[in-house]
Coordinates of C-alpha atoms and ligand atoms in Angstrom, one line a residue:
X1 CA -42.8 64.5 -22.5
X2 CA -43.9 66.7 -19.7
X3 CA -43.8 69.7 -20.7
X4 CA -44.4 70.9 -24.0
X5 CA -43.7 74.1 -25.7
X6 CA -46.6 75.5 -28.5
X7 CA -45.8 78.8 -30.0
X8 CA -44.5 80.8 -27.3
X9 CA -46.4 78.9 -24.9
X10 CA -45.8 76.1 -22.2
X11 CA -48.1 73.3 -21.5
X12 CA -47.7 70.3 -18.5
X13 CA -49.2 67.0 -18.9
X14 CA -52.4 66.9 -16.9
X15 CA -54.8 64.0 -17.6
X16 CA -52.6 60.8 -19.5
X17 CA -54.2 58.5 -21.9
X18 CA -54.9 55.8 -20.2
X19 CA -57.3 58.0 -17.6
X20 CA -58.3 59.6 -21.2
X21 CA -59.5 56.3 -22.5
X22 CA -60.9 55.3 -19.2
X23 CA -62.9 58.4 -19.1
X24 CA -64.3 58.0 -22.8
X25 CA -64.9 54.1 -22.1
X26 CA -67.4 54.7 -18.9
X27 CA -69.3 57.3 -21.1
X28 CA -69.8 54.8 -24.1
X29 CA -70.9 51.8 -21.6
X30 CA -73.5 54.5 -19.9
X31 CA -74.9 55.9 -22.6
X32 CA -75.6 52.6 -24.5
X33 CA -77.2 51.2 -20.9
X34 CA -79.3 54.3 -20.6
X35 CA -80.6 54.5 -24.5
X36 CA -83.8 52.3 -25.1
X37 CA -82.3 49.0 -26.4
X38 CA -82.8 49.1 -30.0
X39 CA -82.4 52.8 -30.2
X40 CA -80.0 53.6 -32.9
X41 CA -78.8 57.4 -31.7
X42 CA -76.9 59.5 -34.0
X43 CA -74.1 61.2 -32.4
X44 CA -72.9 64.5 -33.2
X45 CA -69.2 65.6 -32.8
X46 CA -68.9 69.4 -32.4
X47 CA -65.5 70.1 -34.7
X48 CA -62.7 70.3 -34.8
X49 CA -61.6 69.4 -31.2
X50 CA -63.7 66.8 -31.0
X51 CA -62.4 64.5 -33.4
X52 CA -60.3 62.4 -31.3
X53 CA -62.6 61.9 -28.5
X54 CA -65.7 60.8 -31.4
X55 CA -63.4 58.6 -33.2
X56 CA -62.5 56.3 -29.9
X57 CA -65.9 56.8 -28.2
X58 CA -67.2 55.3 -31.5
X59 CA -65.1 52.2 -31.3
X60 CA -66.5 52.0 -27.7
X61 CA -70.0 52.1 -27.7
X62 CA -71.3 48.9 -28.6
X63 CA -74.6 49.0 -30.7
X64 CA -75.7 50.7 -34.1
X65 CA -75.0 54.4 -34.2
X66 CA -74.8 57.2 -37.1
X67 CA -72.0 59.9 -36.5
X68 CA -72.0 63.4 -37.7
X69 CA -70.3 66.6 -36.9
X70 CA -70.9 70.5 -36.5
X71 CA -68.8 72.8 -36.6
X72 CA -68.9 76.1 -34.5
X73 CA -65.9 77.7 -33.4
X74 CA -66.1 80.5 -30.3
X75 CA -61.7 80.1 -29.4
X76 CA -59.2 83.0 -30.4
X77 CA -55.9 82.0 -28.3
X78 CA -56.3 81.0 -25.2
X79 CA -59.6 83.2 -24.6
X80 CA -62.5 82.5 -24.6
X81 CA -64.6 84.9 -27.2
X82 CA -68.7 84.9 -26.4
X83 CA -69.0 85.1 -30.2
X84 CA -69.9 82.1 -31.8
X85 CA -68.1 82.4 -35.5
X86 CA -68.9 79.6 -38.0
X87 CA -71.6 77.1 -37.9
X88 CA -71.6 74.1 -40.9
X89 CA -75.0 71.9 -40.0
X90 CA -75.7 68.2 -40.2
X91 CA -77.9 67.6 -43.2
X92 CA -79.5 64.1 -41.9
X93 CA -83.2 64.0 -41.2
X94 CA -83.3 64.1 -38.1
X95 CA -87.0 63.8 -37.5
X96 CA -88.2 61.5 -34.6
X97 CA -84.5 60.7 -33.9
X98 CA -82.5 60.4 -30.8
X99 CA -79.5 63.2 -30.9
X100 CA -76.6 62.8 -28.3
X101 CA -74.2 65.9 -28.5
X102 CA -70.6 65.1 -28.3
X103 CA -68.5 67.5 -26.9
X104 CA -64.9 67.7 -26.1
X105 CA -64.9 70.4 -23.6
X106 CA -67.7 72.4 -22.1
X107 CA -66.4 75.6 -20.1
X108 CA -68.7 78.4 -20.2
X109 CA -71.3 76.8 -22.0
X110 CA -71.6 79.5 -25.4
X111 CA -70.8 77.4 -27.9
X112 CA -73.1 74.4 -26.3
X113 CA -75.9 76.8 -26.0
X114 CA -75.8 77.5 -29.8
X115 CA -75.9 74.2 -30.9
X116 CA -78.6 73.8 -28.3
X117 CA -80.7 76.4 -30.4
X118 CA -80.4 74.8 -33.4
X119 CA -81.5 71.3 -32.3
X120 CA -84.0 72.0 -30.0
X121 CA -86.1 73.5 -32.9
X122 CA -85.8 70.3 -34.7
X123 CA -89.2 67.5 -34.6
X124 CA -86.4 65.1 -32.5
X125 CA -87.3 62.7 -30.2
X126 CA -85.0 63.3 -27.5
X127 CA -81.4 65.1 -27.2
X128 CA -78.9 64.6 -24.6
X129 CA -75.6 65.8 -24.4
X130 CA -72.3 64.4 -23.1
X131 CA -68.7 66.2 -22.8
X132 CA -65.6 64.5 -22.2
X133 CA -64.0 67.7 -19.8
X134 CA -66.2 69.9 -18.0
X135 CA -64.9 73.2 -16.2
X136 CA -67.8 73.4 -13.1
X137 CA -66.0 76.2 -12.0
X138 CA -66.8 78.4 -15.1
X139 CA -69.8 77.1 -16.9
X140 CA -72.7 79.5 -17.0
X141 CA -75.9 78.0 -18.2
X142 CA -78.7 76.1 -17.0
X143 CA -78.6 73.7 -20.0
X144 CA -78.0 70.4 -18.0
X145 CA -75.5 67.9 -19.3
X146 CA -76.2 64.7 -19.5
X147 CA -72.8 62.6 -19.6
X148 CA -69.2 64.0 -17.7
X149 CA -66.4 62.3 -18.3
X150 CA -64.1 64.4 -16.2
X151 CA -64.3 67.8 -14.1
X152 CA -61.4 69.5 -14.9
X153 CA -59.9 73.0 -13.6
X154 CA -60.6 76.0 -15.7
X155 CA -57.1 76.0 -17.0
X156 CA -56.3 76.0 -20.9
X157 CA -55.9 73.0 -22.0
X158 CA -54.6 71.0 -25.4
X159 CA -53.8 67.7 -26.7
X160 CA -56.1 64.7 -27.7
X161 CA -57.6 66.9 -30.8
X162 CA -58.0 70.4 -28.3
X163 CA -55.6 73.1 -29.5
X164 CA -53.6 76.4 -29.1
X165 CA -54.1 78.4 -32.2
X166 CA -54.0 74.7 -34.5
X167 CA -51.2 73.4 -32.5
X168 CA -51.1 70.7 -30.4
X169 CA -54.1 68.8 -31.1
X170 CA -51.8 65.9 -32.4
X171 CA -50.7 64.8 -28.6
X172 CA -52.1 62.2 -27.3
X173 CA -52.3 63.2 -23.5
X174 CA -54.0 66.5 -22.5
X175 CA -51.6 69.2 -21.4
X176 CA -52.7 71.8 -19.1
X177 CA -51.3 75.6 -19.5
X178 CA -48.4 76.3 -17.4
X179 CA -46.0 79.5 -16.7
X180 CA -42.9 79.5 -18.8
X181 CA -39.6 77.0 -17.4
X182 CA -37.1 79.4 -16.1
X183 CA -34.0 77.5 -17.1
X184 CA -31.8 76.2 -19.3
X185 CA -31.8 72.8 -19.5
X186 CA -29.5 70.5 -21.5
X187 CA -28.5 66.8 -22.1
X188 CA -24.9 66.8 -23.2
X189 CA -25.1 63.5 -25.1
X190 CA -22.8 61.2 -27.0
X191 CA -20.7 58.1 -26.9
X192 CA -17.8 57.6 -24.2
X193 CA -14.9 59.9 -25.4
X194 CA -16.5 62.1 -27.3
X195 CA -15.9 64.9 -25.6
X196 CA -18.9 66.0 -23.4
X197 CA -16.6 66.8 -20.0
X198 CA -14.4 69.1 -21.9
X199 CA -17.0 70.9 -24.0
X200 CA -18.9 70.9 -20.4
X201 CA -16.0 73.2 -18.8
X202 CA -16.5 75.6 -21.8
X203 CA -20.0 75.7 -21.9
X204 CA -20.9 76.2 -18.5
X205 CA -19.2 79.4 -18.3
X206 CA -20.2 81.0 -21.1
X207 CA -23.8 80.2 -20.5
X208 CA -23.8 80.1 -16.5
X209 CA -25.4 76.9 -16.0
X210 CA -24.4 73.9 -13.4
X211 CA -23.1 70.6 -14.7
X212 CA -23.6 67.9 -13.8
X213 CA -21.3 64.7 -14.8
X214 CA -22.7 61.7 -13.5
X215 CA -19.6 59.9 -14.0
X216 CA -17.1 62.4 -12.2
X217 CA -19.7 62.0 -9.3
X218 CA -19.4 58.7 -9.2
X219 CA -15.6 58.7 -9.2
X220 CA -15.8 61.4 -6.6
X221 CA -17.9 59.1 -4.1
X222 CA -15.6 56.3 -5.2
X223 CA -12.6 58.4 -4.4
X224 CA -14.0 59.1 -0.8
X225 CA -15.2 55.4 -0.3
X226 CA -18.5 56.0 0.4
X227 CA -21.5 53.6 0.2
X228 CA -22.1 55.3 -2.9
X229 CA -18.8 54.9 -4.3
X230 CA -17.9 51.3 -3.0
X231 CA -21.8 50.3 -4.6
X232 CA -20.7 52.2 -7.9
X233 CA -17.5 51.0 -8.2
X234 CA -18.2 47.1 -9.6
X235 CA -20.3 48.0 -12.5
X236 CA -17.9 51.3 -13.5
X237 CA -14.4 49.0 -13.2
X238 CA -16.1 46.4 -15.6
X239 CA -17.5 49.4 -17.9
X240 CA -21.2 48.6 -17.4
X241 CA -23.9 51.0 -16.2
X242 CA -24.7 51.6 -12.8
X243 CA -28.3 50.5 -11.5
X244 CA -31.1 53.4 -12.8
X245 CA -32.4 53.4 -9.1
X246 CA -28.9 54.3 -7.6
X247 CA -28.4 56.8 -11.0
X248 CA -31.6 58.8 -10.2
X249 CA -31.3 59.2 -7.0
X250 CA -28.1 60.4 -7.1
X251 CA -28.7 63.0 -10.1
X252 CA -31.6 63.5 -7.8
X253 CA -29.4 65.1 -4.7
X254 CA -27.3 66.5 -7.3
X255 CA -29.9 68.7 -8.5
X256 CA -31.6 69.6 -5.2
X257 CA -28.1 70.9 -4.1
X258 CA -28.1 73.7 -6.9
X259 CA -31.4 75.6 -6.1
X260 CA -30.9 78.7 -7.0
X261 CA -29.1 77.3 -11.1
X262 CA -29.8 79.0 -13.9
X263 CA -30.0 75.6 -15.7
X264 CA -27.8 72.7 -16.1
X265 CA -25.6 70.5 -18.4
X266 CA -26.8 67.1 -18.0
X267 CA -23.5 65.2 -18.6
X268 CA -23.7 61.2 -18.8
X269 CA -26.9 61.6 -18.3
X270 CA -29.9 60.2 -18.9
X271 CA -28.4 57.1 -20.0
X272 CA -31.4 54.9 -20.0
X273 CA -35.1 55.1 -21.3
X274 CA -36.0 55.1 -17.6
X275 CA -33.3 57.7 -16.8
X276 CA -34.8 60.0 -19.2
X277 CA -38.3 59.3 -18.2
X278 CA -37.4 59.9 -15.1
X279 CA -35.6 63.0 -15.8
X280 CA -38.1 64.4 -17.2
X281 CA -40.6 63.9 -14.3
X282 CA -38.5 65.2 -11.8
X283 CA -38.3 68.5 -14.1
X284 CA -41.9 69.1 -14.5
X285 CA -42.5 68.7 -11.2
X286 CA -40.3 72.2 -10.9
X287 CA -42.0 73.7 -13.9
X288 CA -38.7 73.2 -16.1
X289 CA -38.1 70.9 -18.9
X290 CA -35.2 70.1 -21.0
X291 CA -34.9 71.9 -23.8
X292 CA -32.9 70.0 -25.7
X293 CA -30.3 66.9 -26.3
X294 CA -27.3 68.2 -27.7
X295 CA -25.4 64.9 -29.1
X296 CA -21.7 65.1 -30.5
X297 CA -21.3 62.7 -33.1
X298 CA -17.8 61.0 -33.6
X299 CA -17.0 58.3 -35.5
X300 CA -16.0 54.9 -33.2
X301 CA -12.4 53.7 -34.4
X302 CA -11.5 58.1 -32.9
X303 CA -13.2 57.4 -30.0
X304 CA -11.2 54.1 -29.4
X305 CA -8.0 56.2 -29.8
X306 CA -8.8 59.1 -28.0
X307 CA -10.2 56.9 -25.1
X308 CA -6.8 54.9 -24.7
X309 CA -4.6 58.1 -25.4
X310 CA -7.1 59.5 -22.3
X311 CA -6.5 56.8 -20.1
X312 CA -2.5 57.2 -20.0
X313 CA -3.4 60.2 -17.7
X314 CA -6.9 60.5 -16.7
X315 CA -6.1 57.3 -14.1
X316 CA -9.6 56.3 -15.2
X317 CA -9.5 51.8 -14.6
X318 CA -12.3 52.3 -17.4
X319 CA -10.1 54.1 -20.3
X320 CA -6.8 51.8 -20.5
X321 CA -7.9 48.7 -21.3
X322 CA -9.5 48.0 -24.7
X323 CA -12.2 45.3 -23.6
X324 CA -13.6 47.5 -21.3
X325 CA -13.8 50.4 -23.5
X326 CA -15.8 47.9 -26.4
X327 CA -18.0 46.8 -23.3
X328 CA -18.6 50.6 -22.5
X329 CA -19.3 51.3 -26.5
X330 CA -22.1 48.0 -25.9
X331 CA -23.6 49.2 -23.1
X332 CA -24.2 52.6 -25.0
X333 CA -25.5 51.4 -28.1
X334 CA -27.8 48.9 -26.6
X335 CA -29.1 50.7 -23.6
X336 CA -28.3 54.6 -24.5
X337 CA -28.1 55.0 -28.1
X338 CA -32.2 54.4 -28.2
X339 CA -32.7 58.1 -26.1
X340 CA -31.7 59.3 -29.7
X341 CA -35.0 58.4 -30.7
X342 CA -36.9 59.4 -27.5
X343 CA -35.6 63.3 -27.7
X344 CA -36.2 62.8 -31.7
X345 CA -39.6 62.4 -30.7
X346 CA -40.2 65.2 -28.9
X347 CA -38.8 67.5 -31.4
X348 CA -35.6 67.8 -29.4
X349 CA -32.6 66.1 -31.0
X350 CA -29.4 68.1 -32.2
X351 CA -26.8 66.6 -33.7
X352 CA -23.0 68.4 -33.7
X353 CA -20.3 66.9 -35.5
X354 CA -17.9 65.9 -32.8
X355 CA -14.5 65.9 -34.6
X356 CA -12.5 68.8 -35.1
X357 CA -10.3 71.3 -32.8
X358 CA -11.9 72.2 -29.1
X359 CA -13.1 75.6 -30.1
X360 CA -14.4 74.7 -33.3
X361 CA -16.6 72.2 -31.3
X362 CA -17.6 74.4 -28.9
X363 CA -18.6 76.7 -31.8
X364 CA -20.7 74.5 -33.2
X365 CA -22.4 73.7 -30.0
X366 CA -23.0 77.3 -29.0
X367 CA -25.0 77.8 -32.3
X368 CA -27.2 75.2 -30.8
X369 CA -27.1 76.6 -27.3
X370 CA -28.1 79.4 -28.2
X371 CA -31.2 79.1 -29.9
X372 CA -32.5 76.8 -27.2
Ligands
LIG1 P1 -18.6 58.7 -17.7 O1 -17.6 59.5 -17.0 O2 -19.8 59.5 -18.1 O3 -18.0 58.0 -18.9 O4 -19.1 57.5 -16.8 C1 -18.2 56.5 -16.3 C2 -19.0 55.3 -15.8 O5 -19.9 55.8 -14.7 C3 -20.0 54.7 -16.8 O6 -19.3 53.7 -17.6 C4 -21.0 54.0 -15.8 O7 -20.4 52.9 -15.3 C5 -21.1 55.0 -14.7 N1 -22.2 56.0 -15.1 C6 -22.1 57.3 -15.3 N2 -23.3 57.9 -15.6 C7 -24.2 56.9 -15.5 C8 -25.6 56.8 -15.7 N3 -26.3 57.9 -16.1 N4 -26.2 55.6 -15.6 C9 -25.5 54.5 -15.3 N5 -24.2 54.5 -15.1 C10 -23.5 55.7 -15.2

């Protein structure tokens, strides 16, 4: 997932997990080497966006530790308030003890400052403070921190226990705040002969969006003997997939060739985990997303049927011979049926029943369309 939508908001991934855990690992390792051997510090998580970043820096450092948390929250939205609103305290003795402040952000500094006040009062031995992010750009105070474990741009961010009004904390990358897609986006999806090309036509029209059908572009450059077409053609005569490489770059060109779309139907595909992945890279590196996998769900033994009764005009080598249509059907339950649960996921899976007349279809679809 590259972009995600929160509220009314749009957010692009900006630091993954793996850097995420990197980051959190380094700061464990380095505060344990700087802390007197036997010194058994007691960190304190500031809630609540902390909790994510405490819980695996924890299970990183390696030496006796006591955890405990405050709570003071200065975020309305995406603003930052100067106003520091609730404060709930630790209650440990914290006389003579080593305090290391655990932070999940640090921009301008308020809230850190507050906490700051209420420790520094306290007959502690020594208090340092370490913050996973840290805006340089914005942060105001002369309070030095101690532990960094990543600059970041002062941009809203969420994800990995950070949030947007309580949502988004759940995702385990951070996403960074990013202007709203300006497309319409969709994956056409279902099994061969369920009717995606002729609900396509339809669809387009009335919502003024490209589409894109992998397959007729294939049988297009096939048509015309290109390289394309002459690569292409083995694996589509036998009813397997085409190569992801050969795929993506082609959906690729396809794209790039529609600049100034409103959107598009993906049609065929993604058909692969990688397709999809790769999908939705391409897509966030243009600030759009798709918004949503519309599947049309038909049972097999009508797909069969309708696929032969297709293939007495369509000229496809693919649709008249049974064994080829079963080896189609295997292809899509082994390597496309999975994006199911891949759009499920991301909160983006609609099914349609497939069976009925064209326009009652297409009725059914638009319902979806249009709340996407
Ligand atoms: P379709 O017209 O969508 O049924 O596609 C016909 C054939 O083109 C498929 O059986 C594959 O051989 C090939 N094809 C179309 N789209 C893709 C894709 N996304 N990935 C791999 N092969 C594809």
């Amino acid at each position: 997932m590259e972009i995600v939508k929160l509220k009314d908001l749009y957010f692009k991934k900006y630091i993954s997990e793996k850097e995420i855990a990197q980051a959190v690992k380094k700061m464990a390792y380095q505060i344990k080497q700087d802390l007197p051997k036997d010194e058994v510090p007691i960190f304190i998580g500031i809630l609540n966006g902390c909790f994510m970043f405490v819980g695996d820096f924890i299970r990183e450092y390696n030496g006796d530790c006591e955890v405990s948390f405050v709570k003071l929250a200065s975020y309305e939205g995406t603003e930052t308030t100067s106003k520091v609103k609730k404060l709930i305290g630790v209650n440990e003795d914290l006389t003579n003890r080593t305090i290391v402040i655990l932070e999940d952000v640090i921009d301008t500094g308020n809230t850190l400052q507050e906490i700051y006040e209420i420790f520094k009062h306290q007959p502690i031995k020594a208090l340092k403070i370490a913050t996973l992010f840290f805006k340089p750009d914005v942060y105001k105070k002369e309070l030095h921190i101690d532990y960094i474990g990543k600059n970041i741009e002062d941009k809203f961010i969420v994800g990995y226990g950070l949030d947007y009004d309580e949502y988004g904390r759940n995702l385990a990358s951070i996403y960074q705040l990013t202007p709203a897609p300006k497309m319409k986006n969709i994956v056409l999806f279902g099994p061969p002969g369920a009717g995606k090309g002729t609900q396509a036509e339809v669809l387009k029209e009335k919502y003024d969006l490209m589409h894109i059908s992998t397959g007729d572009v294939f049988r297009f450059n096939i048509k015309n003997e290109t390289e394309l077409g002459k690569l292409a053609k083995t694996y589509i005569d036998r009813g397997d997939l085409v190569p992801d490489e050969v795929t993506i770059d082609m959906l690729k060109a396809e794209v790039e060739k529609h600049t100034e779309a409103k959107g598009f139907i993906f049609d065929g595909f993604p058909r692969t985990i990688s397709q999809a992945e790769a999908l939705d890279k391409f897509l966030a590196e243009k600030g759009e997303r798709i918004n949503g996998m519309v599947a049309l769900e038909v049972p097999q033994d009508l797909l069969v049927q309708r696929l032969l009764e297709r293939g007495k005009t369509s000229g496809r080598s693919d649709d008249q011979d049974e064994s080829k249509i079963r080896n189609r059907f295997e292809e899509y339950e082994t390597k496309t049926a999975p994006l199911k649960d891949y759009y499920e996921k991301q909160n983006n899976y609609y099914g349609v029943d497939g069976v009925g007349s064209i326009d009652e279809i297409t009725e059914r679809l638009s319902e979806v369309f249009d709340k996407l």
